[in-house]
PDB file of C-alpha atoms in Angstrom:
ATOM      1  CA  ASN F 226       7.145 -19.941  31.454  1.00  0.00           C
ATOM      2  CA  GLN F 227       7.195 -19.757  27.589  1.00  0.00           C
ATOM      3  CA  THR F 228       8.417 -16.464  26.122  1.00  0.00           C
ATOM      4  CA  PRO F 229       5.990 -15.240  23.259  1.00  0.00           C
ATOM      5  CA  THR F 230       6.370 -16.340  20.057  1.00  0.00           C
ATOM      6  CA  GLN F 231       8.480 -13.439  18.152  1.00  0.00           C
ATOM      7  CA  SER F 232       6.748 -12.617  14.955  1.00  0.00           C
ATOM      8  CA  PHE F 233       7.766  -9.814  12.009  1.00  0.00           C
ATOM      9  CA  THR F 234       5.223  -8.044   9.678  1.00  0.00           C
ATOM     10  CA  LEU F 235       5.440  -7.288   6.439  1.00  0.00           C
ATOM     11  CA  THR F 236       3.901  -4.720   4.595  1.00  0.00           C
ATOM     12  CA  ARG F 237       2.830  -3.792   0.900  1.00  0.00           C
ATOM     13  CA  ILE F 238       3.260  -7.227  -0.175  1.00  0.00           C
ATOM     14  CA  SER F 239       1.545  -7.506  -3.847  1.00  0.00           C
ATOM     15  CA  LEU F 240      -0.917  -9.981  -4.227  1.00  0.00           C
ATOM     16  CA  PRO F 241      -1.537  -9.808  -8.035  1.00  0.00           C
ATOM     17  CA  ALA F 242      -5.178  -9.623  -9.588  1.00  0.00           C
ATOM     18  CA  ASP F 243      -3.698  -9.956 -13.014  1.00  0.00           C
ATOM     19  CA  GLN F 244      -1.812 -13.704 -13.159  1.00  0.00           C
ATOM     20  CA  THR F 245       0.069 -15.642 -16.458  1.00  0.00           C
ATOM     21  CA  TYR F 246      -0.420 -19.081 -16.823  1.00  0.00           C
ATOM     22  CA  GLN F 247       2.022 -21.278 -16.834  1.00  0.00           C
ATOM     23  CA  ALA F 248       1.583 -24.847 -17.741  1.00  0.00           C
ATOM     24  CA  GLY F 249       0.773 -27.299 -14.528  1.00  0.00           C
ATOM     25  CA  SER F 250       2.324 -24.152 -12.001  1.00  0.00           C
ATOM     26  CA  PHE F 251       2.149 -20.486 -11.190  1.00  0.00           C
ATOM     27  CA  GLY F 252       2.303 -17.831 -12.936  1.00  0.00           C
ATOM     28  CA  GLN F 253       5.473 -15.738 -11.977  1.00  0.00           C
ATOM     29  CA  GLY F 254       5.312 -13.488  -9.081  1.00  0.00           C
ATOM     30  CA  THR F 255       2.150 -14.974  -7.844  1.00  0.00           C
ATOM     31  CA  PHE F 256       2.866 -17.734  -5.100  1.00  0.00           C
ATOM     32  CA  PRO F 257       5.203 -15.515  -2.396  1.00  0.00           C
ATOM     33  CA  MET F 258       7.219 -16.958   0.631  1.00  0.00           C
ATOM     34  CA  VAL F 259       8.252 -15.499   3.697  1.00  0.00           C
ATOM     35  CA  ALA F 260      10.784 -16.819   6.251  1.00  0.00           C
ATOM     36  CA  VAL F 261      12.340 -14.967   9.682  1.00  0.00           C
ATOM     37  CA  THR F 262      15.059 -16.207  12.166  1.00  0.00           C
ATOM     38  CA  SER F 263      15.523 -15.071  15.614  1.00  0.00           C
ATOM     39  CA  SER F 264      19.115 -14.415  15.198  1.00  0.00           C
ATOM     40  CA  LYS F 265      21.564 -13.319  12.432  1.00  0.00           C
ATOM     41  CA  GLU F 266      23.641 -16.270  12.938  1.00  0.00           C
ATOM     42  CA  ASP F 267      20.697 -18.869  12.247  1.00  0.00           C
ATOM     43  CA  MET F 268      21.055 -19.374   8.395  1.00  0.00           C
ATOM     44  CA  LEU F 269      18.682 -22.326   8.053  1.00  0.00           C
ATOM     45  CA  LEU F 270      15.536 -20.085   7.230  1.00  0.00           C
ATOM     46  CA  LYS F 271      12.526 -21.951   7.078  1.00  0.00           C
ATOM     47  CA  PHE F 272      10.341 -20.675   3.934  1.00  0.00           C
ATOM     48  CA  LYS F 273       6.583 -20.403   4.563  1.00  0.00           C
ATOM     49  CA  ASN F 274       4.150 -20.424   1.241  1.00  0.00           C
ATOM     50  CA  ILE F 275       2.065 -17.516   2.028  1.00  0.00           C
ATOM     51  CA  CYS F 276      -0.795 -18.403  -0.613  1.00  0.00           C
ATOM     52  CA  GLY F 277      -2.573 -21.230  -1.789  1.00  0.00           C
ATOM     53  CA  GLY F 278      -4.924 -21.556  -4.945  1.00  0.00           C
ATOM     54  CA  ILE F 279      -7.907 -23.446  -6.761  1.00  0.00           C
ATOM     55  CA  LYS F 280      -6.779 -26.184  -9.760  1.00  0.00           C
ATOM     56  CA  LEU F 281      -9.782 -26.182 -12.450  1.00  0.00           C
ATOM     57  CA  LEU F 282      -9.399 -29.187 -15.069  1.00  0.00           C
ATOM     58  CA  LEU F 283     -11.096 -28.078 -17.928  1.00  0.00           C
ATOM     59  CA  LYS F 284     -11.807 -30.067 -21.159  1.00  0.00           C
ATOM     60  CA  GLY F 285     -13.026 -28.900 -24.241  1.00  0.00           C
ATOM     61  CA  ASP F 286     -12.278 -28.106 -27.787  1.00  0.00           C
ATOM     62  CA  VAL F 287     -11.355 -24.601 -27.608  1.00  0.00           C
ATOM     63  CA  LYS F 288      -8.396 -22.283 -26.380  1.00  0.00           C
ATOM     64  CA  VAL F 289      -9.195 -20.513 -23.142  1.00  0.00           C
ATOM     65  CA  ARG F 290      -8.040 -16.746 -23.303  1.00  0.00           C
ATOM     66  CA  TYR F 291      -9.082 -15.862 -19.749  1.00  0.00           C
ATOM     67  CA  ILE F 292     -10.295 -17.343 -16.379  1.00  0.00           C
ATOM     68  CA  THR F 293     -11.384 -15.152 -13.470  1.00  0.00           C
ATOM     69  CA  VAL F 294     -12.171 -16.028 -10.219  1.00  0.00           C
ATOM     70  CA  LYS F 295     -14.521 -14.024  -7.656  1.00  0.00           C
ATOM     71  CA  GLY F 296     -15.998 -14.800  -4.368  1.00  0.00           C
ATOM     72  CA  ASN F 297     -20.016 -14.845  -4.073  1.00  0.00           C
ATOM     73  CA  ASN F 298     -19.312 -12.581  -0.985  1.00  0.00           C
ATOM     74  CA  ASP F 299     -16.744 -10.312  -2.404  1.00  0.00           C
ATOM     75  CA  GLU F 300     -13.805 -11.799  -0.492  1.00  0.00           C
ATOM     76  CA  PRO F 301     -10.663  -9.709  -0.796  1.00  0.00           C
ATOM     77  CA  LEU F 302      -8.457 -11.850  -3.297  1.00  0.00           C
ATOM     78  CA  ALA F 303      -5.495  -9.592  -4.483  1.00  0.00           C
ATOM     79  CA  GLY F 304      -3.849  -6.145  -3.846  1.00  0.00           C
ATOM     80  CA  THR F 305      -1.810  -4.801  -1.191  1.00  0.00           C
ATOM     81  CA  ALA F 306      -1.500  -7.553   1.827  1.00  0.00           C
ATOM     82  CA  SER F 307       0.269  -7.632   5.389  1.00  0.00           C
ATOM     83  CA  VAL F 308       2.139 -10.888   6.369  1.00  0.00           C
ATOM     84  CA  THR F 309       2.994 -11.612   9.776  1.00  0.00           C
ATOM     85  CA  ALA F 310       5.880 -14.474   9.783  1.00  0.00           C
ATOM     86  CA  PHE F 311       6.672 -16.313  13.217  1.00  0.00           C
ATOM     87  CA  VAL F 312      10.258 -17.034  14.229  1.00  0.00           C
ATOM     88  CA  ASN F 313       8.684 -20.427  15.691  1.00  0.00           C
ATOM     89  CA  SER F 314       7.864 -21.657  12.444  1.00  0.00           C
ATOM     90  CA  SER F 315       4.130 -21.442  12.662  1.00  0.00           C
ATOM     91  CA  ALA F 316       2.219 -20.846   9.289  1.00  0.00           C
ATOM     92  CA  PRO F 317       2.447 -17.149   8.443  1.00  0.00           C
ATOM     93  CA  VAL F 318      -0.905 -14.803   8.461  1.00  0.00           C
ATOM     94  CA  VAL F 319      -2.252 -12.734   5.622  1.00  0.00           C
ATOM     95  CA  THR F 320      -4.158  -9.886   6.218  1.00  0.00           C
ATOM     96  CA  MET F 321      -5.049  -8.290   2.588  1.00  0.00           C
ATOM     97  CA  GLY F 322      -5.401  -4.444   2.842  1.00  0.00           C
ATOM     98  CA  GLU F 323      -7.945  -1.606   2.302  1.00  0.00           C
ATOM     99  CA  GLY F 324      -9.775  -1.723  -1.225  1.00  0.00           C
ATOM    100  CA  ALA F 325      -8.196  -5.264  -2.148  1.00  0.00           C
ATOM    101  CA  ALA F 326      -9.383  -6.383  -5.338  1.00  0.00           C
ATOM    102  CA  THR F 327     -12.606  -8.901  -5.546  1.00  0.00           C
ATOM    103  CA  GLU F 328     -11.581 -11.139  -8.374  1.00  0.00           C
ATOM    104  CA  VAL F 329      -8.398 -12.579  -9.787  1.00  0.00           C
ATOM    105  CA  THR F 330      -8.115 -12.960 -13.881  1.00  0.00           C
ATOM    106  CA  LEU F 331      -5.617 -15.705 -15.228  1.00  0.00           C
ATOM    107  CA  ASP F 332      -4.372 -14.813 -18.977  1.00  0.00           C
ATOM    108  CA  CYS F 333      -3.686 -17.394 -20.741  1.00  0.00           C
ATOM    109  CA  GLY F 334      -1.953 -15.335 -23.583  1.00  0.00           C
ATOM    110  CA  ARG F 335      -3.157 -13.970 -27.095  1.00  0.00           C
ATOM    111  CA  GLU F 336      -3.341 -17.152 -28.643  1.00  0.00           C
ATOM    112  CA  GLY F 337      -4.812 -18.969 -25.587  1.00  0.00           C
ATOM    113  CA  VAL F 338      -4.367 -22.557 -24.236  1.00  0.00           C
ATOM    114  CA  GLN F 339      -5.689 -25.497 -26.141  1.00  0.00           C
ATOM    115  CA  LEU F 340      -7.986 -27.671 -24.478  1.00  0.00           C
ATOM    116  CA  ASN F 341      -8.564 -31.515 -25.091  1.00  0.00           C
ATOM    117  CA  THR F 342     -11.642 -33.748 -24.984  1.00  0.00           C
ATOM    118  CA  ALA F 343      -9.646 -36.466 -23.745  1.00  0.00           C
ATOM    119  CA  GLU F 344      -7.489 -35.054 -20.967  1.00  0.00           C
ATOM    120  CA  ALA F 345      -8.311 -32.087 -18.936  1.00  0.00           C
ATOM    121  CA  VAL F 346      -5.833 -29.160 -18.693  1.00  0.00           C
ATOM    122  CA  PRO F 347      -5.232 -28.006 -15.226  1.00  0.00           C
ATOM    123  CA  PHE F 348      -5.251 -24.184 -14.277  1.00  0.00           C
ATOM    124  CA  ILE F 349      -3.905 -23.226 -11.482  1.00  0.00           C
ATOM    125  CA  ILE F 350      -4.891 -19.805 -10.128  1.00  0.00           C
ATOM    126  CA  ALA F 351      -2.935 -18.239  -6.590  1.00  0.00           C
ATOM    127  CA  LEU F 352      -5.396 -16.860  -4.159  1.00  0.00           C
ATOM    128  CA  PRO F 353      -4.718 -15.787  -0.232  1.00  0.00           C
ATOM    129  CA  PRO F 354      -6.071 -17.846   2.050  1.00  0.00           C
ATOM    130  CA  THR F 355      -9.677 -17.221   2.186  1.00  0.00           C
ATOM    131  CA  ASP F 356     -12.697 -18.764   3.297  1.00  0.00           C
ATOM    132  CA  PHE F 357     -15.281 -18.339   0.654  1.00  0.00           C
ATOM    133  CA  LYS F 358     -18.527 -19.291   2.532  1.00  0.00           C
ATOM    134  CA  GLY F 359     -20.952 -18.912  -0.056  1.00  0.00           C
ATOM    135  CA  GLY F 360     -19.080 -20.384  -2.826  1.00  0.00           C
ATOM    136  CA  PHE F 361     -17.149 -18.705  -5.461  1.00  0.00           C
ATOM    137  CA  SER F 362     -17.826 -18.227  -9.145  1.00  0.00           C
ATOM    138  CA  VAL F 363     -15.632 -18.758 -12.317  1.00  0.00           C
ATOM    139  CA  SER F 364     -15.769 -17.259 -15.511  1.00  0.00           C
ATOM    140  CA  ILE F 365     -13.800 -18.978 -18.364  1.00  0.00           C
ATOM    141  CA  THR F 366     -13.466 -16.748 -21.499  1.00  0.00           C
ATOM    142  CA  ASP F 367     -12.123 -18.366 -25.116  1.00  0.00           C
ATOM    143  CA  THR F 368     -10.082 -16.833 -27.798  1.00  0.00           C
ATOM    144  CA  ARG F 369     -13.503 -16.174 -29.634  1.00  0.00           C
ATOM    145  CA  GLY F 370     -14.796 -14.086 -26.741  1.00  0.00           C
ATOM    146  CA  TYR F 371     -17.310 -16.825 -25.853  1.00  0.00           C
ATOM    147  CA  LYS F 372     -17.835 -16.870 -22.059  1.00  0.00           C
ATOM    148  CA  MET F 373     -18.777 -19.838 -19.911  1.00  0.00           C
ATOM    149  CA  ASP F 374     -19.766 -19.315 -16.185  1.00  0.00           C
ATOM    150  CA  ILE F 375     -19.718 -21.634 -13.428  1.00  0.00           C
ATOM    151  CA  ARG F 376     -20.858 -21.234  -9.847  1.00  0.00           C
ATOM    152  CA  THR F 377     -20.751 -23.124  -6.766  1.00  0.00           C
ATOM    153  CA  SER F 378     -22.417 -21.869  -3.187  1.00  0.00           C
ATOM    154  CA  LYS F 379     -20.685 -24.683  -1.516  1.00  0.00           C
ATOM    155  CA  GLN F 380     -18.060 -23.271   1.067  1.00  0.00           C
ATOM    156  CA  ASN F 381     -14.477 -23.628   0.076  1.00  0.00           C
ATOM    157  CA  ILE F 382     -11.063 -23.046   1.925  1.00  0.00           C
ATOM    158  CA  VAL F 383      -8.402 -21.901   0.079  1.00  0.00           C
ATOM    159  CA  THR F 384      -5.354 -22.477   2.658  1.00  0.00           C
ATOM    160  CA  ARG F 385      -1.659 -21.426   2.140  1.00  0.00           C
ATOM    161  CA  SER F 386       0.340 -24.290   0.575  1.00  0.00           C
ATOM    162  CA  ASN F 387      -2.909 -25.953  -0.434  1.00  0.00           C
ATOM    163  CA  LEU F 388      -4.744 -26.274  -3.660  1.00  0.00           C
ATOM    164  CA  VAL F 389      -8.622 -26.421  -4.046  1.00  0.00           C
ATOM    165  CA  ARG F 390      -9.212 -29.186  -6.701  1.00  0.00           C
ATOM    166  CA  MET F 391     -11.968 -28.416  -8.925  1.00  0.00           C
ATOM    167  CA  PRO F 392     -13.490 -31.279 -10.336  1.00  0.00           C
ATOM    168  CA  GLU F 393     -13.167 -31.685 -14.606  1.00  0.00           C
ATOM    169  CA  ILE F 394     -15.479 -29.271 -16.464  1.00  0.00           C
ATOM    170  CA  SER F 395     -16.144 -29.546 -20.106  1.00  0.00           C
ATOM    171  CA  TYR F 396     -16.249 -26.570 -21.398  1.00  0.00           C
ATOM    172  CA  LYS F 397     -19.410 -25.594 -23.173  1.00  0.00           C
ATOM    173  CA  VAL F 398     -20.670 -22.359 -24.522  1.00  0.00           C
ATOM    174  CA  LEU F 399     -24.644 -22.627 -24.069  1.00  0.00           C
ATOM    175  CA  LYS F 400     -27.029 -20.604 -26.454  1.00  0.00           C
ATOM    176  CA  HIS F 401     -27.641 -18.134 -23.705  1.00  0.00           C
ATOM    177  CA  SER F 402     -23.711 -17.540 -22.864  1.00  0.00           C
ATOM    178  CA  SER F 403     -22.660 -13.697 -23.829  1.00  0.00           C
ATOM    179  CA  LYS F 404     -19.723 -13.170 -26.109  1.00  0.00           C
ATOM    180  CA  GLN F 405     -17.587 -10.610 -24.358  1.00  0.00           C
ATOM    181  CA  GLN F 406     -17.025  -7.169 -26.403  1.00  0.00           C
TER     182      GLN F 406
END
């Protein structure tokens, strides 16, 4: 006779649509964790990550200003979420709320992040657990306002505590690329 697993649901957890670049990591406030206990005497809290993410590896000779990620099926990626955490240390479950944003933008600062042609620079974007069944799109904007768009139609699944690592990409502005106004 097993007792049902005790769980607690936290509501109004904010998963930001706008994230700030942090070299080699997630931006502050973008990678929440949760822990629960079955009693006040249990002081050994086992924190669990709520999010996962995408790791882009970019090469080039420009400064990156923004990177935007969007699911090709308009998957909910940011906004208010509910998180159910379990006393038995099972993985927490994230449920995005009504009106969730369908894209996340990484702000690399006014001066941008300098790419180089020899070694790829990593950019990490925190995302809730998401099954991108139809793939996702990435838009990279440099400090001059030019954009490069990348699209994959392959299914990619972001799981909590893990990064979907994309292959190295060389930033190139094609003739038909648009300058952002």
